[in-house]
Coordinates of C-alpha atoms in Angstrom, one line a residue:
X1 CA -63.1 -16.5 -21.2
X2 CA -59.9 -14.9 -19.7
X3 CA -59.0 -10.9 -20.8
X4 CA -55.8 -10.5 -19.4
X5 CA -56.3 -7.0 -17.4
X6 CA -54.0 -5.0 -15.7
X7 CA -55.5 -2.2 -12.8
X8 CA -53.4 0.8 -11.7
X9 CA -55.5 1.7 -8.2
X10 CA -54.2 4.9 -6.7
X11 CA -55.8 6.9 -4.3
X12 CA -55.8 9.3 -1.2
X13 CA -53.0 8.1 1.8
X14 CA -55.6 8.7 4.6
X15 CA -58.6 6.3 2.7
X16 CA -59.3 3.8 4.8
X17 CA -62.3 1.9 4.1
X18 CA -61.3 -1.5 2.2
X19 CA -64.9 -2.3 1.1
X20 CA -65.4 -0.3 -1.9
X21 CA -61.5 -1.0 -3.2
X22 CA -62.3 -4.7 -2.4
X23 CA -65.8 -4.6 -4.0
X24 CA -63.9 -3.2 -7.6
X25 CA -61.0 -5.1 -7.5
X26 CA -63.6 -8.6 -7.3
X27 CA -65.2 -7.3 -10.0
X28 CA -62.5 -6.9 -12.3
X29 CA -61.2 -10.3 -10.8
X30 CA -64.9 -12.1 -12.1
X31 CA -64.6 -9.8 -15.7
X32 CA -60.9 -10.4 -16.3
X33 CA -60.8 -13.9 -14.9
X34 CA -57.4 -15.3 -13.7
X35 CA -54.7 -12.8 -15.3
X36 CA -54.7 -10.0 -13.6
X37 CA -52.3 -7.6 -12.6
X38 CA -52.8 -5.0 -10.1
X39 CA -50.6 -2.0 -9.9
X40 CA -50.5 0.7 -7.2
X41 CA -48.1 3.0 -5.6
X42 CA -47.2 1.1 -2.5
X43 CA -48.1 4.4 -0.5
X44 CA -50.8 4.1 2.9
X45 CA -54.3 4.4 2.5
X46 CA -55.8 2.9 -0.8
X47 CA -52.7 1.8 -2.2
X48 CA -51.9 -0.7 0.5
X49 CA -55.6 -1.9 0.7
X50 CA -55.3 -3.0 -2.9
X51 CA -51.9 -4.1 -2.2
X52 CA -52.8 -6.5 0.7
X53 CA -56.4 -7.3 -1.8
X54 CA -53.8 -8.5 -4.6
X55 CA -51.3 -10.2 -2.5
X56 CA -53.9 -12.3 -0.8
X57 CA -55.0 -13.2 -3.9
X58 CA -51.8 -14.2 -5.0
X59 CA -51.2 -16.8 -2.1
X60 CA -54.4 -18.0 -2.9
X61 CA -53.5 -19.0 -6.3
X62 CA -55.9 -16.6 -8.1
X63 CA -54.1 -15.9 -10.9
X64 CA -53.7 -11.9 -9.7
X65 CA -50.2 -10.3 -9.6
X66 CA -49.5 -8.1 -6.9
X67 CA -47.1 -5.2 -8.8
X68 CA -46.3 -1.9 -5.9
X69 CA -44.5 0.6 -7.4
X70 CA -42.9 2.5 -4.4
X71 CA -41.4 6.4 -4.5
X72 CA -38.0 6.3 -4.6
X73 CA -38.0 9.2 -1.7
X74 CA -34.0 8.8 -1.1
X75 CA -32.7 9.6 -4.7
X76 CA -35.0 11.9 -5.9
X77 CA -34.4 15.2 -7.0
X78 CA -35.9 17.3 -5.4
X79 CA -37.5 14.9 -2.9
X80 CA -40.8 16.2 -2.9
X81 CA -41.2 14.9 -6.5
X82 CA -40.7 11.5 -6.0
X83 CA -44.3 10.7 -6.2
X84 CA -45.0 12.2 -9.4
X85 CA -42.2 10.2 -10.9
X86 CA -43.6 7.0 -9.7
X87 CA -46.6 8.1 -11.3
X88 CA -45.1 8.8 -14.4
X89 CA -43.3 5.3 -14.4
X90 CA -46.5 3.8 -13.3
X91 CA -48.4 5.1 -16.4
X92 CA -45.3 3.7 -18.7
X93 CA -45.7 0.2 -17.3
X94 CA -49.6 0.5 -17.8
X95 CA -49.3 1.9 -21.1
X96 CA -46.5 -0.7 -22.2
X97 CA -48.7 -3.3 -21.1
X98 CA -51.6 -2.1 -23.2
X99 CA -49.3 -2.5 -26.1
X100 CA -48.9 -5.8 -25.3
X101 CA -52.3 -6.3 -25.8
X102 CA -53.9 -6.4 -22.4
X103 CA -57.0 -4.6 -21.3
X104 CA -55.9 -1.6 -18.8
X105 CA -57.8 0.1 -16.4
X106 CA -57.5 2.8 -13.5
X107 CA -59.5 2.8 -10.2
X108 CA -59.2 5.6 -8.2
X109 CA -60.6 6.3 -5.0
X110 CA -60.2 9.8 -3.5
X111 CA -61.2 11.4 -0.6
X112 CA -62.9 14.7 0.1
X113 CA -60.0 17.9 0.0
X114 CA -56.2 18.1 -1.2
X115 CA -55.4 14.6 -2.7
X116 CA -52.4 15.3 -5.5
X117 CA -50.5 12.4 -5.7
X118 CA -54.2 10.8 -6.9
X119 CA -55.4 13.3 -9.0
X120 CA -52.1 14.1 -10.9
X121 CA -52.4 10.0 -11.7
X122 CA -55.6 10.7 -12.5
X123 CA -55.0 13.3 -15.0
X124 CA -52.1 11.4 -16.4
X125 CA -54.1 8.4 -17.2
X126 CA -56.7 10.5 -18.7
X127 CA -54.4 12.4 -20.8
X128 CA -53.3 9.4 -22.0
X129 CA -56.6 7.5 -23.1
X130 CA -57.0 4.7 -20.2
X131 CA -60.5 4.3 -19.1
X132 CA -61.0 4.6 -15.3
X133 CA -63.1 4.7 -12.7
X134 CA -63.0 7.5 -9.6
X135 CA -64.8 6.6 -6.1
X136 CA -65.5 9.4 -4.2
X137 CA -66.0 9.1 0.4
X138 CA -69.4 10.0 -0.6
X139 CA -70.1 7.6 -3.2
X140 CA -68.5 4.6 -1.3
X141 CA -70.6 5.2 1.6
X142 CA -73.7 4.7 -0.5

């Protein structure tokens, strides 16, 4: 049976290790089956692992979406903030497609120290309701 999922992954710029972003994003491939949609922020580190994990998919006829949501660094004001609006806009499109009926989901991985892009979407999706899952260095490396 297919639940039509949708998972925002963000997480720190300088992660680097695909296994444990892989190892999820199969998993809520097998639960979901072919309707998923994976959102991230198009930023280095986990963001472009999941990216390159959802566009292969895609080419492979999976039935995954691959959905980047990049900062718009150019126009906005001031600069510095234009991650937090992508991750404002990100948690609209996640919550509008929870209206619409599919499951939603947030997987985060974060490394050890400052990580605030992550953990202000992280907070966001939280204070909004949508379950999620955080992977710590030291938990992937178990």
């Amino acid at each position: 049976m297919t639940t039509p999922t949708t998972v925002l992954v963000c997480g720190s710029r300088s992660w680097r290790d695909p296994a444990p972003i892989v190892r999820r994003l199969d998993g809520v491939l097998a639960e979901s089956g072919p309707d998923l949609i994976v959102m991230h922020g198009a930023a280095s580190g986990a963001d472009a692992i999941a990216g390159a994990w959802a566009k292969a998919r895609e080419i492979e006829g999976a039935g995954v979406v691959n959905e980047p949501h990049p900062a718009d660094w150019q126009n906005a004001t001031p600069r510095r903030a234009a991650g937090a609006y992508r991750n404002r806009a990100m948690l609209a499109a996640l919550l509008a497609y929870q209206e619409a009926g599919r499951r939603v989901l947030l997987l985060g991985f974060r490394i050890d120290g400052r990580s605030p892009g992550t953990d202000d979407m992280v907070g966001l999706a939280k204070r909004a309701g949508i379950h999620g899952y955080i992977v710590t260095e030291k938990a992937a490396l178990r």
